[in-house]
Every structure is written in structure tokens, then in C-alpha cells.
CSV table of C-alpha atoms in Angstrom, one decimal:
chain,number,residue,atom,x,y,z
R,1,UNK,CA,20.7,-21.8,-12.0
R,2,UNK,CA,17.7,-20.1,-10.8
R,3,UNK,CA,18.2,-16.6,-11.2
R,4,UNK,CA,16.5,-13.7,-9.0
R,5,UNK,CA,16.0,-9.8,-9.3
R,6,UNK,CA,13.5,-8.5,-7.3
R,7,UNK,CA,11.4,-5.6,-5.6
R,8,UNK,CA,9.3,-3.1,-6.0
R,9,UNK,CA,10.5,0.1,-3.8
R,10,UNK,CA,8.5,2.2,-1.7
R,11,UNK,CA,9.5,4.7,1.3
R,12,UNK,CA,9.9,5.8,4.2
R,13,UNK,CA,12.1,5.3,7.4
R,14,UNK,CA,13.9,2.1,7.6
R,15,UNK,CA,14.7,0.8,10.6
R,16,UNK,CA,14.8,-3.1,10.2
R,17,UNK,CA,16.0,-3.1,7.0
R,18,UNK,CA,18.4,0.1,6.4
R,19,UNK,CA,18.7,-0.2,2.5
R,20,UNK,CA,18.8,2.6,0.1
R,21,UNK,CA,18.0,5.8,2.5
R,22,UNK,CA,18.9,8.3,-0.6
R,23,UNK,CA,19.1,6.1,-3.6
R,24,UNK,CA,17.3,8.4,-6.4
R,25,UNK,CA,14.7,5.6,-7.3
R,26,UNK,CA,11.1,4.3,-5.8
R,27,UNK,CA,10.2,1.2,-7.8
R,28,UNK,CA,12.5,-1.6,-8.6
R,29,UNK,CA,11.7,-4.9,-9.0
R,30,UNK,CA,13.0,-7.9,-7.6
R,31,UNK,CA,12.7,-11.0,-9.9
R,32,UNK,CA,13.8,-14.4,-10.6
R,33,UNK,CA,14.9,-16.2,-13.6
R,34,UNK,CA,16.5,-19.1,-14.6
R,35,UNK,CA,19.9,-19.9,-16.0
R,36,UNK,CA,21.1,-23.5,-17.5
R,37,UNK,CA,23.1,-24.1,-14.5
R,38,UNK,CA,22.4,-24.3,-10.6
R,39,UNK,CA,24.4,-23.3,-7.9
R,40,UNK,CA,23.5,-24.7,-4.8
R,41,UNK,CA,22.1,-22.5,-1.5
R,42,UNK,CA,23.8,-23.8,0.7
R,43,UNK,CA,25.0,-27.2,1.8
R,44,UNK,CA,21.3,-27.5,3.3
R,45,UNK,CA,18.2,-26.9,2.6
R,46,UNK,CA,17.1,-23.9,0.7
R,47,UNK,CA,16.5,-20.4,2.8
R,48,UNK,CA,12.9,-20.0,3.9
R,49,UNK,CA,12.7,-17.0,5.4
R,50,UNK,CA,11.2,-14.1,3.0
R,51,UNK,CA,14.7,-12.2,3.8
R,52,UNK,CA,17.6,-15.1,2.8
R,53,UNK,CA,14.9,-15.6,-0.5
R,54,UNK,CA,15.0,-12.1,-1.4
R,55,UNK,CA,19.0,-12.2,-1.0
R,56,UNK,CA,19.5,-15.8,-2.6
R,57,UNK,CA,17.0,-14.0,-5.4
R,58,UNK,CA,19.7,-11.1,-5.8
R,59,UNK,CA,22.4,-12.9,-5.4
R,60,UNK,CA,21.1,-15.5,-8.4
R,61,UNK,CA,20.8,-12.3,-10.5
R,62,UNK,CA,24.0,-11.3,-10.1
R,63,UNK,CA,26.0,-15.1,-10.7
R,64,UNK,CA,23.4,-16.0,-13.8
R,65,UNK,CA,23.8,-15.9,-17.2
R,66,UNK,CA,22.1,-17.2,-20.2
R,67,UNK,CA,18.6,-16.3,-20.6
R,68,UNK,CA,15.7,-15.4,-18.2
R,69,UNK,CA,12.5,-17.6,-17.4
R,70,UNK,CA,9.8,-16.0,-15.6
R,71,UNK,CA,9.8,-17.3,-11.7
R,72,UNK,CA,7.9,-19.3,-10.7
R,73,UNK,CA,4.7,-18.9,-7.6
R,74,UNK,CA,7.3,-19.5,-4.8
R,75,UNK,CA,9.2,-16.8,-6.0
R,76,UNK,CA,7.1,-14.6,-6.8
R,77,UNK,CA,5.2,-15.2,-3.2
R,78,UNK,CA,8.2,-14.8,-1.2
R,79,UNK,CA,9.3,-10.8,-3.4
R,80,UNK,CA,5.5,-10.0,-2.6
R,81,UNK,CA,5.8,-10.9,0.8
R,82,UNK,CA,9.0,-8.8,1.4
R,83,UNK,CA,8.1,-5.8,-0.6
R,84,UNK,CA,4.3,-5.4,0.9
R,85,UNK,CA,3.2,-4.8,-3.6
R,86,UNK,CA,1.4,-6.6,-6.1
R,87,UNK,CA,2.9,-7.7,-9.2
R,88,UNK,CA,2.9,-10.9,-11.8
R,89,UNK,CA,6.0,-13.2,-12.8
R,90,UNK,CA,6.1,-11.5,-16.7
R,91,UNK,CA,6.8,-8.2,-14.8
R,92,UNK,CA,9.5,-9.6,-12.8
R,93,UNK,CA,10.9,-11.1,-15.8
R,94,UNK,CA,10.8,-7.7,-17.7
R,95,UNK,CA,12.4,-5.7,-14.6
R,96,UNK,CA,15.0,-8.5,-14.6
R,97,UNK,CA,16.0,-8.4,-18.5
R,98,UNK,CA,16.1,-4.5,-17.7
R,99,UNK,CA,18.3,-4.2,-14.3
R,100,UNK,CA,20.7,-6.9,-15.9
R,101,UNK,CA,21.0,-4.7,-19.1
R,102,UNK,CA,21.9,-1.3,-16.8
R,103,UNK,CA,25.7,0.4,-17.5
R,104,UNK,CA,26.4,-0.2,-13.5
R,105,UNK,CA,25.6,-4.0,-13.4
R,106,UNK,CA,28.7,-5.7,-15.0
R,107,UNK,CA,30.8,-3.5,-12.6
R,108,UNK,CA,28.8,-4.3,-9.4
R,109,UNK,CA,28.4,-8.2,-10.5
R,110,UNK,CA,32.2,-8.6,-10.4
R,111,UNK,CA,32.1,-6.6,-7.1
R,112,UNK,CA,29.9,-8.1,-5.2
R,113,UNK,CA,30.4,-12.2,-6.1
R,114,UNK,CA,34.3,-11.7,-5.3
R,115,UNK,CA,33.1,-10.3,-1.8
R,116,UNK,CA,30.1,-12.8,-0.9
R,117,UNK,CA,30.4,-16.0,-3.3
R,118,UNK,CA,31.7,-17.4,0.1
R,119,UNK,CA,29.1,-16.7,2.0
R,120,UNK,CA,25.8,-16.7,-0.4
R,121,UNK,CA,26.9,-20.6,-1.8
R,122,UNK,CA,27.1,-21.6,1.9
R,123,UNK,CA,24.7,-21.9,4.7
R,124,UNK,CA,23.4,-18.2,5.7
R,125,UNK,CA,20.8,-16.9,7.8
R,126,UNK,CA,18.8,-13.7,8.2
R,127,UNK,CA,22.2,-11.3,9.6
R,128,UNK,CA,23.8,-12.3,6.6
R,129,UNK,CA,20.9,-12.0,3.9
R,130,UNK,CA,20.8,-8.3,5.4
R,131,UNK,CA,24.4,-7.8,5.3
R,132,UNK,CA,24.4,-8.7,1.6
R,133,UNK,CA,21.3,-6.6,0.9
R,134,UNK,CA,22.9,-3.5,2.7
R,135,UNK,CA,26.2,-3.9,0.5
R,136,UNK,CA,23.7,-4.8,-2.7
R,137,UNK,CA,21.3,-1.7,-2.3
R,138,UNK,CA,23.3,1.0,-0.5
R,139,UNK,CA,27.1,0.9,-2.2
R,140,UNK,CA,27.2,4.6,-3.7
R,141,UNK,CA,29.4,3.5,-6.5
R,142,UNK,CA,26.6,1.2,-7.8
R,143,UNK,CA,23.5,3.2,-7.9
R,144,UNK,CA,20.5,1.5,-9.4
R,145,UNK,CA,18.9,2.8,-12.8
R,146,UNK,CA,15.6,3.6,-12.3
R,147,UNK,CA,14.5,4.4,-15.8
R,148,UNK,CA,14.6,0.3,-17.1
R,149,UNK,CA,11.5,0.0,-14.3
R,150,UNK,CA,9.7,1.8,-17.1
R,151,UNK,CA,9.0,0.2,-20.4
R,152,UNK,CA,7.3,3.4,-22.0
R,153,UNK,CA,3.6,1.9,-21.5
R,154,UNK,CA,2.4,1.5,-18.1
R,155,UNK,CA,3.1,-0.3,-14.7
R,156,UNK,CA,1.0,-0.4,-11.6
R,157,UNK,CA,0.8,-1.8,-8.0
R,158,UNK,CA,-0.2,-1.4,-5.0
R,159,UNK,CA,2.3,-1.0,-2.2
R,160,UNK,CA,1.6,-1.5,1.7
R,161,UNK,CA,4.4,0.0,3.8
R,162,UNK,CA,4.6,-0.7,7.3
R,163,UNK,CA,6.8,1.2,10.1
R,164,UNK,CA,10.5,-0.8,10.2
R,165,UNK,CA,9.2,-3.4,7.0
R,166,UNK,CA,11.5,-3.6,3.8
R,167,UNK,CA,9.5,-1.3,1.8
R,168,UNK,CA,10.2,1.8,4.5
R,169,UNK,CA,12.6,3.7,2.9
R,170,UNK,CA,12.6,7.3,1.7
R,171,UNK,CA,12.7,7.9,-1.9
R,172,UNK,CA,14.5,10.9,-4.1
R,173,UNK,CA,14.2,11.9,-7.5
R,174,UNK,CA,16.1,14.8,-9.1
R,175,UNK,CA,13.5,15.8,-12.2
R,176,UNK,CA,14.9,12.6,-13.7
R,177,UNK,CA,12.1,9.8,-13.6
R,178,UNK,CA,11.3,9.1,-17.5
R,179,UNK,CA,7.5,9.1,-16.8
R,180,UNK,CA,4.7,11.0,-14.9
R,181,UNK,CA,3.8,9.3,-11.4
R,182,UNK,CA,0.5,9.0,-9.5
R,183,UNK,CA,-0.5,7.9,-6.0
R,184,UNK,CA,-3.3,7.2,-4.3
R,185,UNK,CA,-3.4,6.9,-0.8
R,186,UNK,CA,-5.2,4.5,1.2
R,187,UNK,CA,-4.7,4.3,4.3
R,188,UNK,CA,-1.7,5.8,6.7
R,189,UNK,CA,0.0,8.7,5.8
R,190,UNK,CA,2.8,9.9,3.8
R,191,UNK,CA,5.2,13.1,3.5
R,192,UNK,CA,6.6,15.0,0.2
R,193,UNK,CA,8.9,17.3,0.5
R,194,UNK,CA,10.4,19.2,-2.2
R,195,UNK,CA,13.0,22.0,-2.1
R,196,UNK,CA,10.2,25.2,-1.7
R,197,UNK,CA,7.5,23.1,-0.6
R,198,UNK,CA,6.0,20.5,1.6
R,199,UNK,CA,2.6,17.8,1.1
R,200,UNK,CA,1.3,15.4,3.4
R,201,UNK,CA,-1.0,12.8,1.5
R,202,UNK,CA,-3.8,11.3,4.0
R,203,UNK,CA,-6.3,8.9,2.9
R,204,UNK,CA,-7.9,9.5,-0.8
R,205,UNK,CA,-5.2,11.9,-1.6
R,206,UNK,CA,-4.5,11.9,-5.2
R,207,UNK,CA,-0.5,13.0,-5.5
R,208,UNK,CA,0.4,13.5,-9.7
R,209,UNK,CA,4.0,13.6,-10.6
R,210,UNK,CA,5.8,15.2,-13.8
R,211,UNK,CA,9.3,13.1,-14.6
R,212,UNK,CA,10.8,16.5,-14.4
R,213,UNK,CA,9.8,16.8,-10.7
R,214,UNK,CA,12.5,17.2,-7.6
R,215,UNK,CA,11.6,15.6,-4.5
R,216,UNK,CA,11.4,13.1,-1.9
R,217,UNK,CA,9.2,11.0,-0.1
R,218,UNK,CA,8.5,8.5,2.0
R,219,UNK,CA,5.6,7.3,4.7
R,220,UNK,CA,5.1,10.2,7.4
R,221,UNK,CA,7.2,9.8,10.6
R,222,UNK,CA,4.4,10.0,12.8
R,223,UNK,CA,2.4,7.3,10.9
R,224,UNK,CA,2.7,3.6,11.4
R,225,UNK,CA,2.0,2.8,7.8
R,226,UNK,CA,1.4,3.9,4.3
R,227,UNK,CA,-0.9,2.3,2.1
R,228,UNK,CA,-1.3,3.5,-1.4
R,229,UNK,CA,-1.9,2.6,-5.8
R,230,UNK,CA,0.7,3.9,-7.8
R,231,UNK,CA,0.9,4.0,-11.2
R,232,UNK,CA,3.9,5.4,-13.9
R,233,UNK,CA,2.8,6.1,-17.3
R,234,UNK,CA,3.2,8.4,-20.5
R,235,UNK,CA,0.5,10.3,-21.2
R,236,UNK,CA,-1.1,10.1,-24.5
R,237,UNK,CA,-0.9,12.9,-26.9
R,238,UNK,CA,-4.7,13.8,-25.5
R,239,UNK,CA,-4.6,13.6,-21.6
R,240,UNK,CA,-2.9,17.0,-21.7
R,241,UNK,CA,-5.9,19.1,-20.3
R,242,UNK,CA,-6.2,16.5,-17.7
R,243,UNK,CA,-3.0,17.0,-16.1
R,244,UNK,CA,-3.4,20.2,-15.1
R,245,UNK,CA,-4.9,20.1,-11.5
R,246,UNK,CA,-3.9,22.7,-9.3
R,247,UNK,CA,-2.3,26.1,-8.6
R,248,UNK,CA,0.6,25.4,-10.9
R,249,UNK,CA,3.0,24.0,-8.7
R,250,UNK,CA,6.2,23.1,-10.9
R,251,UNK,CA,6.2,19.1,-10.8
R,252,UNK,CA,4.0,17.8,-7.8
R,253,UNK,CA,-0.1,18.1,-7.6
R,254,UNK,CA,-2.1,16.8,-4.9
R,255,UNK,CA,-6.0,16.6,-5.2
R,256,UNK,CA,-7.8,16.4,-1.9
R,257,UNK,CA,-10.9,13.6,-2.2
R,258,UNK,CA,-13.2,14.8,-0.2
R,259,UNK,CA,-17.0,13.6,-1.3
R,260,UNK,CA,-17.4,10.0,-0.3
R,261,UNK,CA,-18.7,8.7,-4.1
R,262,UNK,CA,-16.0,10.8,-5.9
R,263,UNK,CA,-13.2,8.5,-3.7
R,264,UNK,CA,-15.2,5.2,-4.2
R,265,UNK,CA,-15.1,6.1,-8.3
R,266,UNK,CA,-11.4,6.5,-8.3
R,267,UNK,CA,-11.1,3.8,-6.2
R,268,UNK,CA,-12.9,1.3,-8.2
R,269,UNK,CA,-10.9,2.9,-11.6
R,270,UNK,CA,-7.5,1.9,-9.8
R,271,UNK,CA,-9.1,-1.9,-8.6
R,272,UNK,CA,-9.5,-2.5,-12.4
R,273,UNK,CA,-6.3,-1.4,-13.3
R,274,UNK,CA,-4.4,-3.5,-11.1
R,275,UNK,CA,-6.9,-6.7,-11.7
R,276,UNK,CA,-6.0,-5.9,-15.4
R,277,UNK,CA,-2.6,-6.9,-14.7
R,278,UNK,CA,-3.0,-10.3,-14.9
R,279,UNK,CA,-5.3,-10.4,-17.8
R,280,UNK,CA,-4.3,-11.5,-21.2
R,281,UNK,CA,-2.6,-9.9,-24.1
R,282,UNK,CA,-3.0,-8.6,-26.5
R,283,UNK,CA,-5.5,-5.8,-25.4
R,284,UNK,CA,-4.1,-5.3,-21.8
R,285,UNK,CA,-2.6,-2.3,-22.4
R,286,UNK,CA,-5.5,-0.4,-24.0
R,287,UNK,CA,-7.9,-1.6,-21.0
R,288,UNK,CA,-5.3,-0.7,-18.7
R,289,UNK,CA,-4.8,3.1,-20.4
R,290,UNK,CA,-8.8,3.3,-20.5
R,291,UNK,CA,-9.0,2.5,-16.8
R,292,UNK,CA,-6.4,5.0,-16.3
R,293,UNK,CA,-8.0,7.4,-18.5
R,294,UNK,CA,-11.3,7.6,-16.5
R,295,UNK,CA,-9.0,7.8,-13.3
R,296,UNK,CA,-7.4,11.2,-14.7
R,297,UNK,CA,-10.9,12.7,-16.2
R,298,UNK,CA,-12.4,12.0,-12.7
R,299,UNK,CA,-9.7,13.5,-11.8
R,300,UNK,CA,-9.9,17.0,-13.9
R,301,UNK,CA,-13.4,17.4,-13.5
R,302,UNK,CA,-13.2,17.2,-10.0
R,303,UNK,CA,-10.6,20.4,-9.6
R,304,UNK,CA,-12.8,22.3,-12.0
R,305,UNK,CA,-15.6,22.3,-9.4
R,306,UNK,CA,-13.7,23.3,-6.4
R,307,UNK,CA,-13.3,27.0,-5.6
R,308,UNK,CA,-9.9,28.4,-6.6
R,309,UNK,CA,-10.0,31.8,-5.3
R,310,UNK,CA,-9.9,33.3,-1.7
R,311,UNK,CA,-9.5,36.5,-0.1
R,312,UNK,CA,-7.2,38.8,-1.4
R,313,UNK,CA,-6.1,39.6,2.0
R,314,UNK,CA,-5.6,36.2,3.7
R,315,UNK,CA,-3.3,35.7,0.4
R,316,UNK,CA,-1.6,39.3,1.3
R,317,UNK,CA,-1.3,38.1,4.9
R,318,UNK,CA,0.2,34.4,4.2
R,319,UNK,CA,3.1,36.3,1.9
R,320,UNK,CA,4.0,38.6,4.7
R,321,UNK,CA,4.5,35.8,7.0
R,322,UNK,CA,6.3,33.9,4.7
R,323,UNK,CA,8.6,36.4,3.1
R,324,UNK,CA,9.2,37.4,7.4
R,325,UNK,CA,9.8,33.7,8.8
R,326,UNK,CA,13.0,34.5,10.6
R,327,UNK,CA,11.2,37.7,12.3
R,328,UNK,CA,9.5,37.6,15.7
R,329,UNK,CA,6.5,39.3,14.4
R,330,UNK,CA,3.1,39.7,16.0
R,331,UNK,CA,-0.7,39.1,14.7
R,332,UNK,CA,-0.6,43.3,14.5
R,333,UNK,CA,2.0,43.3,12.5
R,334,UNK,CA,0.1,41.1,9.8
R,335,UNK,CA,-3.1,42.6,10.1
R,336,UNK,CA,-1.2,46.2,9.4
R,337,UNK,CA,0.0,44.8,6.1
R,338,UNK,CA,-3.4,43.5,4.9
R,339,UNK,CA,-5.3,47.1,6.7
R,340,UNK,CA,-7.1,44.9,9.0
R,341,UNK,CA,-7.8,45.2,12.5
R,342,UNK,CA,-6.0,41.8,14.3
R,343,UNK,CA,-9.5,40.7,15.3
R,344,UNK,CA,-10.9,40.8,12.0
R,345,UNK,CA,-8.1,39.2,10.4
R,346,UNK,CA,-8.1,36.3,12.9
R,347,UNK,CA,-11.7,35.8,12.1
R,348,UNK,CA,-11.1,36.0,8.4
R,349,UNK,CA,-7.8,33.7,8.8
R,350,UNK,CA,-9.6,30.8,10.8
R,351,UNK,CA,-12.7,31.1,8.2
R,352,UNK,CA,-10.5,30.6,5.0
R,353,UNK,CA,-7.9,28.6,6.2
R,354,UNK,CA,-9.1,26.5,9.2
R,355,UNK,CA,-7.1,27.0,11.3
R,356,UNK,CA,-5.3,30.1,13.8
R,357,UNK,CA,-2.6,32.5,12.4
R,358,UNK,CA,-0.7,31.6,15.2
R,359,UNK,CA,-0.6,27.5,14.2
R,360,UNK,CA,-0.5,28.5,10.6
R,361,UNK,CA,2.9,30.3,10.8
R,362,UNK,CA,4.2,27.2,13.3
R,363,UNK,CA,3.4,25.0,10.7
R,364,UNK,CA,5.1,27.2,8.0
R,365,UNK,CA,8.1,27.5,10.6
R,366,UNK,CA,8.4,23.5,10.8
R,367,UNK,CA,8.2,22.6,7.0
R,368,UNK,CA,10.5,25.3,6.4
R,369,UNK,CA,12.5,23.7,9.1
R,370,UNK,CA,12.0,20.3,7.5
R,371,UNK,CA,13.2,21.3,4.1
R,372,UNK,CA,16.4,23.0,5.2
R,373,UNK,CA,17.2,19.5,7.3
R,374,UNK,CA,17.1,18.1,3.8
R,375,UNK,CA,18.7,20.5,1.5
R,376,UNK,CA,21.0,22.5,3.8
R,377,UNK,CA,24.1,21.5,5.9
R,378,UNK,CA,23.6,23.6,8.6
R,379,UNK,CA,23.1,22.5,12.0
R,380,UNK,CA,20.1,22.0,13.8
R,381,UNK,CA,20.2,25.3,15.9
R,382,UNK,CA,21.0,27.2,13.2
R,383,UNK,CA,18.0,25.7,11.5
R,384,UNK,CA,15.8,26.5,14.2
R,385,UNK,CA,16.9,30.1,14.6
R,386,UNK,CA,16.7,31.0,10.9
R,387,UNK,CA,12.8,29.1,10.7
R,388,UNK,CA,12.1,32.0,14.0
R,389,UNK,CA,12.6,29.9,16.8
R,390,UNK,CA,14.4,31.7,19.5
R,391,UNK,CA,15.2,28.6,21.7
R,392,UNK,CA,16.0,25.5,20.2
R,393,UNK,CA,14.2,23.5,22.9
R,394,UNK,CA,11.2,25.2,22.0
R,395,UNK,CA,12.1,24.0,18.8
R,396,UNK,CA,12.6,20.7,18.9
R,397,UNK,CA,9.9,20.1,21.1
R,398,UNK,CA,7.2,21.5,18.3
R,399,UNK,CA,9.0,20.0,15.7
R,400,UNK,CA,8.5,16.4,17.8
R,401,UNK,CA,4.5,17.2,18.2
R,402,UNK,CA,3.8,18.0,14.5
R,403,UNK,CA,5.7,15.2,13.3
R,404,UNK,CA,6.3,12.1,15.4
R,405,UNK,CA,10.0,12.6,15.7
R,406,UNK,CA,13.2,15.0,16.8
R,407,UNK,CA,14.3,17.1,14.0
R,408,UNK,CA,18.2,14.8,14.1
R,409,UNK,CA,15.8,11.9,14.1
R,410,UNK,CA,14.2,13.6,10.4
R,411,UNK,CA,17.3,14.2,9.1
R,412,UNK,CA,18.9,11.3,9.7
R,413,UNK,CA,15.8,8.8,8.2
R,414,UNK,CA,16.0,11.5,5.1
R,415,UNK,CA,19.1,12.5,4.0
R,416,UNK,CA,21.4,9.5,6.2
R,417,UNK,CA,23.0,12.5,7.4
R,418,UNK,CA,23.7,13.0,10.8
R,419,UNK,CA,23.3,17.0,12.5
């Protein structure tokens, strides 16, 4: 019987395909192997669409047993298609072995054939390959175990998400990945969010993760699509000084590309480590790691040359507006705290930062709002008064400008929570 795992996970908002809104997990792996027996699709012909062969693929996992063979270019075509990655058959085959091997899978096997046998061995179309999928991915008391996606070496793609595609789902980790993460962004946008902070990665936007990191992420609401390289790896013993990018930011750094040549190096480091993928053993690995390595020494030497140090006083004035969100405070009232005159600290403000105090604490105000949509149960007014907004219109309305949609709207693609 031909047996199927599949796909490689990447975020954002689904819409077409509602699976997995707040599964902690971003890459798993759909793939297909093959058993001694077959069961039969259907009475018919065999599904074509990309969405009944990702379901008959999962549904194959789940009846199989008896050992895996790698799937073959059909297969393999059609979990490429539907995820929007790139991968090979031996990594499918490797993510399958792992999935099957998970403490949950014997539990949710039995579950899931008693409920859709019926259906999966008969004729089905695209309503019921989603209805399968929505009971496969987003049952709570069969959560997937991201840490067999990682084999303790190293595993790339490339993942291409568009607005409503399968791939457009948020992803949440709880400082429990088994690996350090890193993104490249290459065209689109997309949004982190952690509890205390928020990133928005735009084109050649480095974003590095430490497996102890908390957060989620997915592509930006406003944004029709997120392109990006990813990468999960352990560091060897001597990357150390190379992972250290930024202001000390517990578990997330971004680095900012912003020279032409500098993104076209990192670029072309990531092209090879992917096109390495399908090369040969035995010396993948170690052409893969140096590709990587040159990736994350770019990298370092890169922050070392941009300016870490500003004002004292646009720090000073930055604190007091954050420690005084809730407060309806005026641009006085900062420049008091820093002993400037309002004018001079508006000058000074727009210099070092770019942009007005004014937008600067409304875009404070709004990822603040954002993170308490994710991590708090209060209501949406509530929300809006604590972030400073006196009228929740007012609000809403800003909070639909910066990012695309209303702040229910966020919650709900986040969290699955309604206000």
C-alpha cells in the first residue's frame, strides 16, 4: 500500500485551508512510503487534485505498516505543490520514519481510520480531503511532535506562502524547538510576535532563532505573501561568537540587510545550501554546514559594522513612553523627562529614529495592543483602553491601517480565539 506523510509547515492566516491555527510546530513534512499491501482510493480513479493527494498521502500514513520506501516524483510533486517548499523524496522518507515513530501516532491512527476508513477507501473529492485534513491537523488531543522534523544535523527549504494557500497558517513555539532557526526573507512580509516584543521581517531580513525562544509567527496580515529560506540546525561547538547579533534580545534576532552586495552574498550562501540538498552523500552534510557557516560569518561581521549606540536621550525618551502607555501624555511631557525643549526633541526623535514621536508611540500602542490579543483574555475595548486609546473606534480604525486587518480579525487568525 502506498503510504504518505507529508508537508512542510509555514504560517500565517488560513483561510482556504483552516488547519493547525495554534499547533506549536512550523515544519512537518508530508511524505509517502510504501507498504506490502494496497488499498484502493477509491472505486475510481485515483484523486488528482493537489488536496485529495495530500489527504490520500495522510491517510496512507496512517493505515500503513511494514516498512517505508521513499515516494516517488508524483508524490513528491503533488506535497510541493500543496505546501509552496522545496524538499527531496529521502527527506520525506526520513520525516515519515520520524512522525510514525511519535508517542501520539498509535493513539490518533486508531482514531482517525475508525472515523474516515469509510470515506478515504471510497470515492472523495476536495470538501472531504479538507474535512479529513481539518480533523488530521487541528484535533487538540493529537498534537504533532515537532522535534522528529529534526534529525540533529541540518534541514533546509524554501517556503512560498501565499494569502488563503495551505502553507498560511500561524506558527507557535513555547522555548521548545530542539534547534536554532533562521529565516531569510524574500519577498512579502511577515510578523513575529513574542510576549514583550514585536518584529516585522521585510525583504532580506535575516530572523535567528534559539530553540529556547517563545513566539509566534506567521505572514503579515497586510501582506499577500511571504516568501522566505529557512534553515534548523545545531550549531557547532565554534559558531558561538557568531550567534550573537543584536541588543541581546532573549531568543529572537533580526539583522536588517541593507547594502545591495551584502544581501546578494547571503543570498547566493542560502541558493547553495538548498541546491546541496540533492547532491550526494557522503560529504553533504559538511558542504551544507560550510554553506551555512559563511551564511552566519556574513552574518556577524555585518552587525559589527553597524552603529550600536544612540542618544542617551531619545533612549530616556522611548522608556518614558513605554513605561506610560496607558497615559494620555503630551510631547512636553517627554521632552521634560529627557530636559529638552519639545522642538528639539522632535528634531532629535525624527533624526535617530525616522520617524515622529507622535507615530512612534502609535506604533508602540498597536504592538502592545497586538501582543495582549495574543496572550491576554481580555476584550477588545479593554485592550484598547489599557494600550491609551480613549475610544475604541479610534482604535480599531488605527489598528486596521497599520496592519491590514480589525484587531477581532488578528485575534482570531492568531490565537483561534474569538473577542
Amino acid at each position: 500500500m502506498v503510504v504518505t506523510c507529508m508537508f512542510l509547515w509555514n504560517p500565517s492566516i488560513l483561510r482556504q485551508y483552516p488547519l493547525n491555527r495554534n499547533r506549536p510546530f512550523c515544519y512537518i513534512a508530508v511524505i509517502s512510503c510504501y507498504a506490502g499491501r494496497r488499498i484502493a482510493y477509491a472505486r475510481s480513479a485515483m484523486p488528482s487534485s493537489s488536496l485529495t493527494i495530500f489527504a490520500a498521502m495522510c491517510y496512507r500514513l496512517l493505515a500503513a505498516d511494514g516498512n517505508a520506501h521513499p515516494p516517488d516524483e508524483t508524490e513528491v510533486a503533488a506535497v510541493r505543490d500543496v505546501v509552496g517548499g522545496h524538499f527531496n523524496a529521502e527527506e520525506l522518507l526520513q520525516l515519515s520514519m520520524s512522525i510514525r515513530a511519535g508517542a501520539a501516532f498509535t493513539r490518533q491512527r486508531q482514531y482517525l481510520l475508525s472515523r474516515w476508513q469509510p470515506v478515504m477507501e471510497d470515492e472523495f473529492g476536495d470538501a472531504e480531503a479538507q474535512a479529513f485534513l481539518d480533523d488530521y491537523f487541528k484535533n487538540p488531543d493529537f498534537p504533532f511532535e515537532s522535534n522528529g522534523i529534526f534529525d540533529n544535523g541540518l534541514v533546509t527549504s524554501r517556503t512560498r506562502t501565499l494569502r488563503g494557500n495551505f502553507s498560511d497558517s500561524e506558527s507557535a513555539y513555547s522555548g521548545n524547538m530542539p534547534c536554532w532557526t533562521l529565516h531569510l526573507t524574500l519577498e512579502g512580509r511577515a510578523l513575529f510576535i513574542s510576549e514583550d516584543r514585536e518584529w516585522e521581517a521585510i525583504p532580506g531580513d535575516l530572523m535567528l532563532f534559539r530553540p529556547n525562544a517563545s513566539y509566534r509567527y506567521g505572514r503579515h496580515p497586510a501582506a499577500e505573501l511571504w516568501d522566505h529560506y529557512w534553515v534548523l540546525f545545531q550549531p557547532r561547538s565554534h559558531w558561538q561568537g557568531w550567534l550573537e547579533w543584536d541588543d541581546g534580545t532573549p531568543g529572537l534576532q533580526q539583522l536588517r540587510l541593507t547594502q545591495a552586495h551584502q544581501r546578494q552574498q547571503i543570498l547566493s550562501a542560502f541558493e547553495r545550501l538548498l541546491a546541496l540538498k540533492d547532491d550526494a552523500p557522503p560529504f553533504l552534510k559538511d558542504l551544507q554546514h560550510t554553506a551555512l557557516e559563511e551564511i552566519l560569518i556574513r552574518a556577524a561581521g555585518i552587525c559589527q559594522n553597524q552603529p550600536r549606540h544612540r542618544d542617551s536621550r531619545i533612549d530616556l525618551a522611548c522608556r518614558f513612553m513605554e513605561e506610560n502607555l496607558a497615559t494620555a501624555f503630551r510631547i512636553e511631557d517627554v521632552a521634560e523627562a529627557c530636559n529638552l525643549s519639545a522642538s528639539r526633541l522632535a528634531h532629535l526623535f525624527k533624526d535617530y529614529m525616522g520617524i515622529s514621536v507622535k507615530a512612534w508611540i502609535t506604533s508602540m500602542r498597536l504592538q502592545e495592543a497586538r501582543r495582549r490579543l495574543i496572550y491576554s483574555d481580555a476584550n477588545i475595548s479593554q485592550i484598547a483602553y489599557a494600550v491609551g486609546f480613549e475610544d475604541s473606534n479610534l482604535f480599531a480604525k488605527n489598528f486596521k491601517k497599520s496592519i491590514g486587518c480589525t484587531p477581532r480579525e488578528f485575534r482570531q487568525s492568531f490565537t483561534n480565539r474569538p473577542d
